[in-house]
PDB file of C-alpha atoms in Angstrom:
ATOM      1  CA  UNK A 953       0.000   0.000   0.000  1.00  0.00           C
ATOM      2  CA  UNK A 954       1.433   3.382  -0.990  1.00  0.00           C
ATOM      3  CA  UNK A 955       1.955   5.934   1.757  1.00  0.00           C
ATOM      4  CA  UNK A 956       0.167   9.260   1.503  1.00  0.00           C
ATOM      5  CA  UNK A 957       3.626  10.879   1.497  1.00  0.00           C
ATOM      6  CA  UNK A 958       5.612   9.580  -1.501  1.00  0.00           C
ATOM      7  CA  UNK A 959       8.824   7.776  -0.564  1.00  0.00           C
ATOM      8  CA  UNK A 960      11.522   8.238  -3.189  1.00  0.00           C
ATOM      9  CA  UNK A 961      14.821   6.501  -3.780  1.00  0.00           C
ATOM     10  CA  UNK A 962      17.657   8.965  -4.301  1.00  0.00           C
ATOM     11  CA  UNK A 963      19.901   7.832  -7.121  1.00  0.00           C
ATOM     12  CA  UNK A 964      22.835   8.697  -4.828  1.00  0.00           C
ATOM     13  CA  UNK A 965      21.740   5.762  -2.658  1.00  0.00           C
ATOM     14  CA  UNK A 966      22.818   3.223  -5.282  1.00  0.00           C
ATOM     15  CA  UNK A 967      26.305   4.690  -5.846  1.00  0.00           C
ATOM     16  CA  UNK A 968      28.673   3.416  -7.227  1.00  0.00           C
ATOM     17  CA  UNK A 969      26.014   1.891  -9.492  1.00  0.00           C
ATOM     18  CA  UNK A 970      24.743   4.283 -12.205  1.00  0.00           C
ATOM     19  CA  UNK A 971      21.559   6.340 -12.250  1.00  0.00           C
ATOM     20  CA  UNK A 972      19.662   3.677 -14.188  1.00  0.00           C
ATOM     21  CA  UNK A 973      20.119   1.235 -11.298  1.00  0.00           C
ATOM     22  CA  UNK A 974      18.085   3.541  -9.043  1.00  0.00           C
ATOM     23  CA  UNK A 975      15.037   3.120 -11.292  1.00  0.00           C
ATOM     24  CA  UNK A 976      15.494  -0.640 -11.419  1.00  0.00           C
ATOM     25  CA  UNK A 977      15.795  -0.932  -7.639  1.00  0.00           C
ATOM     26  CA  UNK A 978      12.995   1.550  -6.944  1.00  0.00           C
ATOM     27  CA  UNK A 979      10.640  -0.504  -9.112  1.00  0.00           C
ATOM     28  CA  UNK A 980      11.751  -3.828  -7.643  1.00  0.00           C
ATOM     29  CA  UNK A 981      11.443  -2.672  -4.030  1.00  0.00           C
ATOM     30  CA  UNK A 982       8.213  -0.672  -4.387  1.00  0.00           C
ATOM     31  CA  UNK A 983       9.370   2.931  -3.975  1.00  0.00           C
ATOM     32  CA  UNK A 984       6.949   5.622  -5.134  1.00  0.00           C
ATOM     33  CA  UNK A 985       9.502   7.440  -7.259  1.00  0.00           C
ATOM     34  CA  UNK A 986      13.107   8.498  -7.733  1.00  0.00           C
ATOM     35  CA  UNK A 987      15.103  11.571  -6.787  1.00  0.00           C
ATOM     36  CA  UNK A 988      17.715  12.124  -9.481  1.00  0.00           C
ATOM     37  CA  UNK A 989      21.063  13.357  -8.222  1.00  0.00           C
ATOM     38  CA  UNK A 990      22.504  15.230 -11.199  1.00  0.00           C
ATOM     39  CA  UNK A 991      26.182  14.338 -11.382  1.00  0.00           C
ATOM     40  CA  UNK A 992      28.812  13.188 -13.885  1.00  0.00           C
ATOM     41  CA  UNK A 993      26.712  10.217 -15.084  1.00  0.00           C
ATOM     42  CA  UNK A 994      25.391  11.482 -18.439  1.00  0.00           C
ATOM     43  CA  UNK A 995      22.030   9.755 -17.898  1.00  0.00           C
ATOM     44  CA  UNK A 996      21.395  11.906 -14.796  1.00  0.00           C
ATOM     45  CA  UNK A 997      21.669  15.036 -16.977  1.00  0.00           C
ATOM     46  CA  UNK A 998      19.458  13.881 -19.848  1.00  0.00           C
ATOM     47  CA  UNK A 999      15.684  14.375 -19.718  1.00  0.00           C
ATOM     48  CA  UNK A1000      15.093  11.966 -22.611  1.00  0.00           C
ATOM     49  CA  UNK A1001      17.100   9.171 -21.000  1.00  0.00           C
ATOM     50  CA  UNK A1002      15.410   9.719 -17.659  1.00  0.00           C
ATOM     51  CA  UNK A1003      11.968   9.751 -19.273  1.00  0.00           C
ATOM     52  CA  UNK A1004      12.812   6.453 -20.939  1.00  0.00           C
ATOM     53  CA  UNK A1005      13.759   4.929 -17.579  1.00  0.00           C
ATOM     54  CA  UNK A1006      10.530   6.230 -16.046  1.00  0.00           C
ATOM     55  CA  UNK A1007       8.463   4.665 -18.820  1.00  0.00           C
ATOM     56  CA  UNK A1008      10.386   1.378 -18.766  1.00  0.00           C
ATOM     57  CA  UNK A1009      10.234   0.850 -15.000  1.00  0.00           C
ATOM     58  CA  UNK A1010       6.991   2.689 -14.247  1.00  0.00           C
ATOM     59  CA  UNK A1011       8.685   4.860 -11.610  1.00  0.00           C
ATOM     60  CA  UNK A1012       8.379   8.680 -11.868  1.00  0.00           C
ATOM     61  CA  UNK A1013      11.046  11.252 -11.098  1.00  0.00           C
ATOM     62  CA  UNK A1014       9.572  13.357  -8.293  1.00  0.00           C
ATOM     63  CA  UNK A1015      12.599  15.458  -7.344  1.00  0.00           C
ATOM     64  CA  UNK A1016      15.810  16.645  -8.955  1.00  0.00           C
ATOM     65  CA  UNK A1017      18.932  17.358  -6.923  1.00  0.00           C
ATOM     66  CA  UNK A1018      20.802  20.187  -8.637  1.00  0.00           C
ATOM     67  CA  UNK A1019      24.551  19.622  -9.191  1.00  0.00           C
ATOM     68  CA  UNK A1020      25.837  21.431  -6.089  1.00  0.00           C
ATOM     69  CA  UNK A1021      28.526  18.993  -4.898  1.00  0.00           C
ATOM     70  CA  UNK A1022      32.260  19.620  -5.149  1.00  0.00           C
ATOM     71  CA  UNK A1023      32.516  16.886  -7.783  1.00  0.00           C
ATOM     72  CA  UNK A1024      29.738  18.394  -9.920  1.00  0.00           C
ATOM     73  CA  UNK A1025      30.972  21.997 -10.188  1.00  0.00           C
ATOM     74  CA  UNK A1026      31.570  21.549 -13.937  1.00  0.00           C
ATOM     75  CA  UNK A1027      28.414  19.580 -14.771  1.00  0.00           C
ATOM     76  CA  UNK A1028      26.467  21.486 -17.456  1.00  0.00           C
ATOM     77  CA  UNK A1029      28.376  24.719 -16.755  1.00  0.00           C
ATOM     78  CA  UNK A1030      30.896  26.250 -14.344  1.00  0.00           C
ATOM     79  CA  UNK A1031      28.253  28.945 -13.701  1.00  0.00           C
ATOM     80  CA  UNK A1032      26.135  27.873 -10.687  1.00  0.00           C
ATOM     81  CA  UNK A1033      23.141  29.905 -11.894  1.00  0.00           C
ATOM     82  CA  UNK A1034      23.225  28.086 -15.224  1.00  0.00           C
ATOM     83  CA  UNK A1035      23.341  24.746 -13.380  1.00  0.00           C
ATOM     84  CA  UNK A1036      20.275  25.758 -11.352  1.00  0.00           C
ATOM     85  CA  UNK A1037      18.459  26.906 -14.480  1.00  0.00           C
ATOM     86  CA  UNK A1038      19.129  23.601 -16.234  1.00  0.00           C
ATOM     87  CA  UNK A1039      18.081  21.652 -13.112  1.00  0.00           C
ATOM     88  CA  UNK A1040      14.804  23.583 -13.138  1.00  0.00           C
ATOM     89  CA  UNK A1041      14.249  22.824 -16.819  1.00  0.00           C
ATOM     90  CA  UNK A1042      15.012  19.146 -16.207  1.00  0.00           C
ATOM     91  CA  UNK A1043      12.496  19.037 -13.359  1.00  0.00           C
ATOM     92  CA  UNK A1044       9.851  20.727 -15.496  1.00  0.00           C
ATOM     93  CA  UNK A1045      10.399  18.332 -18.396  1.00  0.00           C
ATOM     94  CA  UNK A1046      10.034  15.356 -16.038  1.00  0.00           C
ATOM     95  CA  UNK A1047       7.113  16.952 -14.125  1.00  0.00           C
ATOM     96  CA  UNK A1048       9.056  16.696 -10.871  1.00  0.00           C
ATOM     97  CA  UNK A1049       7.797  19.324  -8.396  1.00  0.00           C
ATOM     98  CA  UNK A1050      10.984  19.761  -6.338  1.00  0.00           C
ATOM     99  CA  UNK A1051      14.541  20.924  -7.003  1.00  0.00           C
ATOM    100  CA  UNK A1052      16.960  20.367  -4.111  1.00  0.00           C
ATOM    101  CA  UNK A1053      19.623  23.079  -3.747  1.00  0.00           C
ATOM    102  CA  UNK A1054      22.652  23.440  -1.453  1.00  0.00           C
ATOM    103  CA  UNK A1055      23.739  26.811  -0.036  1.00  0.00           C
ATOM    104  CA  UNK A1056      26.724  28.337  -1.864  1.00  0.00           C
ATOM    105  CA  UNK A1057      30.292  27.467  -0.960  1.00  0.00           C
ATOM    106  CA  UNK A1058      32.193  30.314   0.679  1.00  0.00           C
ATOM    107  CA  UNK A1059      34.548  30.652  -2.313  1.00  0.00           C
ATOM    108  CA  UNK A1060      31.623  31.218  -4.709  1.00  0.00           C
ATOM    109  CA  UNK A1061      31.643  34.875  -3.717  1.00  0.00           C
ATOM    110  CA  UNK A1062      29.424  36.417  -6.398  1.00  0.00           C
ATOM    111  CA  UNK A1063      26.981  33.500  -6.337  1.00  0.00           C
ATOM    112  CA  UNK A1064      26.833  33.640  -2.535  1.00  0.00           C
ATOM    113  CA  UNK A1065      26.295  37.414  -2.480  1.00  0.00           C
ATOM    114  CA  UNK A1066      23.316  37.130  -4.835  1.00  0.00           C
ATOM    115  CA  UNK A1067      22.005  33.768  -3.645  1.00  0.00           C
ATOM    116  CA  UNK A1068      18.962  34.812  -1.589  1.00  0.00           C
ATOM    117  CA  UNK A1069      17.698  37.264  -4.208  1.00  0.00           C
ATOM    118  CA  UNK A1070      18.566  34.880  -7.030  1.00  0.00           C
ATOM    119  CA  UNK A1071      16.642  32.032  -5.438  1.00  0.00           C
ATOM    120  CA  UNK A1072      13.576  34.230  -5.114  1.00  0.00           C
ATOM    121  CA  UNK A1073      13.932  35.244  -8.760  1.00  0.00           C
ATOM    122  CA  UNK A1074      14.351  31.718 -10.113  1.00  0.00           C
ATOM    123  CA  UNK A1075      11.362  30.686  -8.017  1.00  0.00           C
ATOM    124  CA  UNK A1076       9.254  33.311  -9.756  1.00  0.00           C
ATOM    125  CA  UNK A1077      10.472  32.213 -13.192  1.00  0.00           C
ATOM    126  CA  UNK A1078       9.634  28.567 -12.515  1.00  0.00           C
ATOM    127  CA  UNK A1079       6.486  29.030 -10.495  1.00  0.00           C
ATOM    128  CA  UNK A1080       5.444  25.373 -10.443  1.00  0.00           C
ATOM    129  CA  UNK A1081       8.608  24.236  -8.666  1.00  0.00           C
ATOM    130  CA  UNK A1082       9.803  24.229  -5.075  1.00  0.00           C
ATOM    131  CA  UNK A1083      13.501  25.177  -4.873  1.00  0.00           C
ATOM    132  CA  UNK A1084      14.140  23.544  -1.523  1.00  0.00           C
ATOM    133  CA  UNK A1085      17.369  24.767   0.098  1.00  0.00           C
ATOM    134  CA  UNK A1086      19.013  22.050   2.164  1.00  0.00           C
ATOM    135  CA  UNK A1087      20.544  22.240   5.644  1.00  0.00           C
ATOM    136  CA  UNK A1088      24.248  21.366   5.605  1.00  0.00           C
ATOM    137  CA  UNK A1089      26.882  21.051   8.373  1.00  0.00           C
ATOM    138  CA  UNK A1090      30.253  22.375   9.534  1.00  0.00           C
ATOM    139  CA  UNK A1091      33.352  20.368   8.657  1.00  0.00           C
ATOM    140  CA  UNK A1092      35.548  19.110  11.505  1.00  0.00           C
ATOM    141  CA  UNK A1093      39.168  18.213  10.838  1.00  0.00           C
ATOM    142  CA  UNK A1094      42.069  17.643  13.224  1.00  0.00           C
ATOM    143  CA  UNK A1095      40.104  19.044  16.143  1.00  0.00           C
ATOM    144  CA  UNK A1096      39.138  22.199  14.277  1.00  0.00           C
ATOM    145  CA  UNK A1097      35.867  23.257  12.678  1.00  0.00           C
ATOM    146  CA  UNK A1098      35.065  25.425   9.681  1.00  0.00           C
ATOM    147  CA  UNK A1099      31.899  26.168   7.720  1.00  0.00           C
ATOM    148  CA  UNK A1100      32.356  25.860   3.937  1.00  0.00           C
ATOM    149  CA  UNK A1101      28.966  27.445   3.166  1.00  0.00           C
ATOM    150  CA  UNK A1102      27.868  31.075   2.989  1.00  0.00           C
ATOM    151  CA  UNK A1103      26.258  32.591   4.930  1.00  0.00           C
ATOM    152  CA  UNK A1104      26.192  29.347   6.939  1.00  0.00           C
ATOM    153  CA  UNK A1105      25.114  25.717   7.005  1.00  0.00           C
ATOM    154  CA  UNK A1106      21.625  26.416   8.421  1.00  0.00           C
ATOM    155  CA  UNK A1107      19.377  27.913   5.696  1.00  0.00           C
ATOM    156  CA  UNK A1108      16.725  28.966   8.221  1.00  0.00           C
ATOM    157  CA  UNK A1109      19.104  31.677   9.451  1.00  0.00           C
ATOM    158  CA  UNK A1110      18.620  33.426   6.090  1.00  0.00           C
ATOM    159  CA  UNK A1111      15.112  32.307   5.179  1.00  0.00           C
ATOM    160  CA  UNK A1112      13.982  30.833   1.854  1.00  0.00           C
ATOM    161  CA  UNK A1113      10.682  29.966   0.246  1.00  0.00           C
ATOM    162  CA  UNK A1114      11.222  26.196   0.609  1.00  0.00           C
ATOM    163  CA  UNK A1115      13.551  23.848   2.488  1.00  0.00           C
ATOM    164  CA  UNK A1116      14.912  20.313   2.372  1.00  0.00           C
ATOM    165  CA  UNK A1117      15.528  18.803   5.812  1.00  0.00           C
ATOM    166  CA  UNK A1118      18.407  16.287   5.804  1.00  0.00           C
ATOM    167  CA  UNK A1119      18.610  14.223   9.001  1.00  0.00           C
ATOM    168  CA  UNK A1120      22.118  12.910   8.357  1.00  0.00           C
ATOM    169  CA  UNK A1121      23.296  16.507   8.017  1.00  0.00           C
ATOM    170  CA  UNK A1122      21.591  17.325  11.329  1.00  0.00           C
ATOM    171  CA  UNK A1123      23.661  14.568  12.939  1.00  0.00           C
ATOM    172  CA  UNK A1124      26.894  15.899  11.435  1.00  0.00           C
ATOM    173  CA  UNK A1125      26.011  19.426  12.596  1.00  0.00           C
ATOM    174  CA  UNK A1126      24.982  18.263  16.094  1.00  0.00           C
ATOM    175  CA  UNK A1127      21.689  20.061  15.521  1.00  0.00           C
ATOM    176  CA  UNK A1128      18.179  19.114  16.644  1.00  0.00           C
ATOM    177  CA  UNK A1129      16.270  17.840  13.600  1.00  0.00           C
ATOM    178  CA  UNK A1130      12.851  18.366  15.175  1.00  0.00           C
ATOM    179  CA  UNK A1131      13.701  21.923  16.179  1.00  0.00           C
ATOM    180  CA  UNK A1132      14.935  22.584  12.647  1.00  0.00           C
ATOM    181  CA  UNK A1133      11.669  21.225  11.240  1.00  0.00           C
ATOM    182  CA  UNK A1134       9.861  23.613  13.583  1.00  0.00           C
ATOM    183  CA  UNK A1135      11.887  26.536  12.204  1.00  0.00           C
ATOM    184  CA  UNK A1136      11.233  25.464   8.614  1.00  0.00           C
ATOM    185  CA  UNK A1137       7.525  25.290   9.494  1.00  0.00           C
ATOM    186  CA  UNK A1138       5.205  25.306   6.470  1.00  0.00           C
ATOM    187  CA  UNK A1139       8.162  25.892   4.115  1.00  0.00           C
ATOM    188  CA  UNK A1140       9.431  22.348   4.716  1.00  0.00           C
ATOM    189  CA  UNK A1141       8.963  20.904   1.227  1.00  0.00           C
ATOM    190  CA  UNK A1142      11.197  17.841   1.154  1.00  0.00           C
ATOM    191  CA  UNK A1143      13.000  15.429   3.477  1.00  0.00           C
ATOM    192  CA  UNK A1144      16.235  13.525   2.954  1.00  0.00           C
ATOM    193  CA  UNK A1145      15.928  10.412   5.075  1.00  0.00           C
ATOM    194  CA  UNK A1146      19.216   9.089   6.386  1.00  0.00           C
ATOM    195  CA  UNK A1147      20.581   8.552   9.877  1.00  0.00           C
ATOM    196  CA  UNK A1148      23.779   9.521  11.662  1.00  0.00           C
ATOM    197  CA  UNK A1149      25.543   9.113  14.970  1.00  0.00           C
ATOM    198  CA  UNK A1150      26.831  12.658  15.414  1.00  0.00           C
ATOM    199  CA  UNK A1151      30.414  11.490  15.111  1.00  0.00           C
ATOM    200  CA  UNK A1152      31.228  14.615  13.146  1.00  0.00           C
ATOM    201  CA  UNK A1153      30.909  13.391   9.591  1.00  0.00           C
ATOM    202  CA  UNK A1154      28.048  12.943   7.143  1.00  0.00           C
ATOM    203  CA  UNK A1155      27.175   9.238   7.394  1.00  0.00           C
ATOM    204  CA  UNK A1156      23.812   8.727   5.640  1.00  0.00           C
ATOM    205  CA  UNK A1157      23.049   5.532   7.542  1.00  0.00           C
ATOM    206  CA  UNK A1158      19.916   3.470   7.027  1.00  0.00           C
ATOM    207  CA  UNK A1159      17.266   5.106   9.262  1.00  0.00           C
ATOM    208  CA  UNK A1160      17.120   3.468  12.670  1.00  0.00           C
ATOM    209  CA  UNK A1161      20.846   2.675  12.697  1.00  0.00           C
ATOM    210  CA  UNK A1162      21.966   6.005  14.130  1.00  0.00           C
ATOM    211  CA  UNK A1163      20.858   8.386  16.835  1.00  0.00           C
ATOM    212  CA  UNK A1164      18.608  10.783  14.914  1.00  0.00           C
ATOM    213  CA  UNK A1165      14.840  11.068  15.584  1.00  0.00           C
ATOM    214  CA  UNK A1166      14.041   9.750  12.099  1.00  0.00           C
ATOM    215  CA  UNK A1167      10.870   7.957  13.104  1.00  0.00           C
ATOM    216  CA  UNK A1168       9.595  10.836  15.220  1.00  0.00           C
ATOM    217  CA  UNK A1169      10.223  13.323  12.425  1.00  0.00           C
ATOM    218  CA  UNK A1170       8.407  11.182   9.857  1.00  0.00           C
ATOM    219  CA  UNK A1171       5.419  10.565  12.105  1.00  0.00           C
ATOM    220  CA  UNK A1172       5.177  14.318  12.766  1.00  0.00           C
ATOM    221  CA  UNK A1173       4.881  15.279   9.090  1.00  0.00           C
ATOM    222  CA  UNK A1174       1.119  14.823   8.800  1.00  0.00           C
ATOM    223  CA  UNK A1175       0.542  17.146  11.740  1.00  0.00           C
ATOM    224  CA  UNK A1176       2.898  19.684  10.193  1.00  0.00           C
ATOM    225  CA  UNK A1177       0.720  19.863   7.080  1.00  0.00           C
ATOM    226  CA  UNK A1178       3.575  18.449   5.006  1.00  0.00           C
ATOM    227  CA  UNK A1179       2.670  17.982   1.335  1.00  0.00           C
ATOM    228  CA  UNK A1180       6.087  17.104  -0.088  1.00  0.00           C
ATOM    229  CA  UNK A1181       8.026  13.888  -0.472  1.00  0.00           C
ATOM    230  CA  UNK A1182      10.603  11.910   1.509  1.00  0.00           C
ATOM    231  CA  UNK A1183      13.709  10.743  -0.350  1.00  0.00           C
ATOM    232  CA  UNK A1184      15.786   7.905   1.077  1.00  0.00           C
ATOM    233  CA  UNK A1185      19.373   9.125   0.835  1.00  0.00           C
ATOM    234  CA  UNK A1186      21.628   6.478   2.374  1.00  0.00           C
ATOM    235  CA  UNK A1187      25.187   5.395   1.642  1.00  0.00           C
ATOM    236  CA  UNK A1188      25.413   1.840   0.292  1.00  0.00           C
ATOM    237  CA  UNK A1189      28.842   2.085  -1.336  1.00  0.00           C
ATOM    238  CA  UNK A1190      30.169  -0.248   1.368  1.00  0.00           C
ATOM    239  CA  UNK A1191      27.671  -2.998   0.518  1.00  0.00           C
ATOM    240  CA  UNK A1192      29.452  -6.228  -0.286  1.00  0.00           C
ATOM    241  CA  UNK A1193      26.916  -7.278  -2.909  1.00  0.00           C
ATOM    242  CA  UNK A1194      23.821  -6.171  -4.814  1.00  0.00           C
ATOM    243  CA  UNK A1195      21.755  -8.303  -2.417  1.00  0.00           C
ATOM    244  CA  UNK A1196      23.167  -6.420   0.574  1.00  0.00           C
ATOM    245  CA  UNK A1197      22.445  -3.074  -1.107  1.00  0.00           C
ATOM    246  CA  UNK A1198      18.863  -4.188  -1.830  1.00  0.00           C
ATOM    247  CA  UNK A1199      18.405  -5.290   1.779  1.00  0.00           C
ATOM    248  CA  UNK A1200      19.509  -1.879   3.072  1.00  0.00           C
ATOM    249  CA  UNK A1201      17.236  -0.016   0.654  1.00  0.00           C
ATOM    250  CA  UNK A1202      14.316  -2.292   1.524  1.00  0.00           C
ATOM    251  CA  UNK A1203      14.909  -1.680   5.238  1.00  0.00           C
ATOM    252  CA  UNK A1204      14.958   2.082   4.665  1.00  0.00           C
ATOM    253  CA  UNK A1205      11.700   1.963   2.705  1.00  0.00           C
ATOM    254  CA  UNK A1206      10.022  -0.211   5.352  1.00  0.00           C
ATOM    255  CA  UNK A1207      11.156   2.209   8.067  1.00  0.00           C
ATOM    256  CA  UNK A1208       9.779   5.194   6.164  1.00  0.00           C
ATOM    257  CA  UNK A1209       6.419   3.591   5.446  1.00  0.00           C
ATOM    258  CA  UNK A1210       6.043   2.372   9.021  1.00  0.00           C
ATOM    259  CA  UNK A1211       6.641   5.785  10.574  1.00  0.00           C
ATOM    260  CA  UNK A1212       4.797   7.820   7.971  1.00  0.00           C
ATOM    261  CA  UNK A1213       1.769   5.696   8.766  1.00  0.00           C
ATOM    262  CA  UNK A1214       2.101   6.222  12.524  1.00  0.00           C
ATOM    263  CA  UNK A1215      -0.133   8.692  14.396  1.00  0.00           C
ATOM    264  CA  UNK A1216       1.283  12.201  14.399  1.00  0.00           C
ATOM    265  CA  UNK A1217       2.490  13.600  17.743  1.00  0.00           C
ATOM    266  CA  UNK A1218       1.880  17.124  16.454  1.00  0.00           C
ATOM    267  CA  UNK A1219      -1.407  18.649  17.530  1.00  0.00           C
ATOM    268  CA  UNK A1220      -3.083  19.846  14.353  1.00  0.00           C
TER     269      UNK A1220
END
């Protein structure tokens, strides 16, 4: 039975397998859709190829993650605004309602300076899309900490029209995921479901295998008036086999469906 909130499989969750494998696994395991992480895999950048995968496997693309990672700074264009524009066009062509966006890196000075205004402008140009800015985390190395994002890792400090809440990033930031959801309020448009232990790095564990309130957050969504989707974003690169990867992705889906179907602790 499909949950009222769609549960998506992020294509990053099948890495190092290619984007196409996410559609195959999503269909086999019963996910409601796919979140496409746009990266160096040419298929992830190609609306026609992605539409073909959707038609072949019967699994829609319901969110697009813009190429904001360090390794994707040259995908489509070195200009971050051009990458966002092309991500928006890709989402529109695939009828995906959400584009996930990271805050700018500190060295992207011009992009960072214009980011808040630019996000509002691109939102107006592509009125049918949610550009959901994601919470990130400080980086800790050799006992020191620095924040590689401007103006910071917490997008609620600036304020945007829509947000993505990533629970693994909350763990890495030592931040309270439920309090962050409260701050995002009715602008919470999307959730990245992954767990973490708070050890200081971004772990993206299968939900329930870390210390984050994954289940509590999911069960609270109905009471928050949430109308977006939940994308399972877990790291399976350490899986010893395809069967082990499938087992982890099945466990994550079962966890999501179980807690999304639980009574909400939020008083509507």
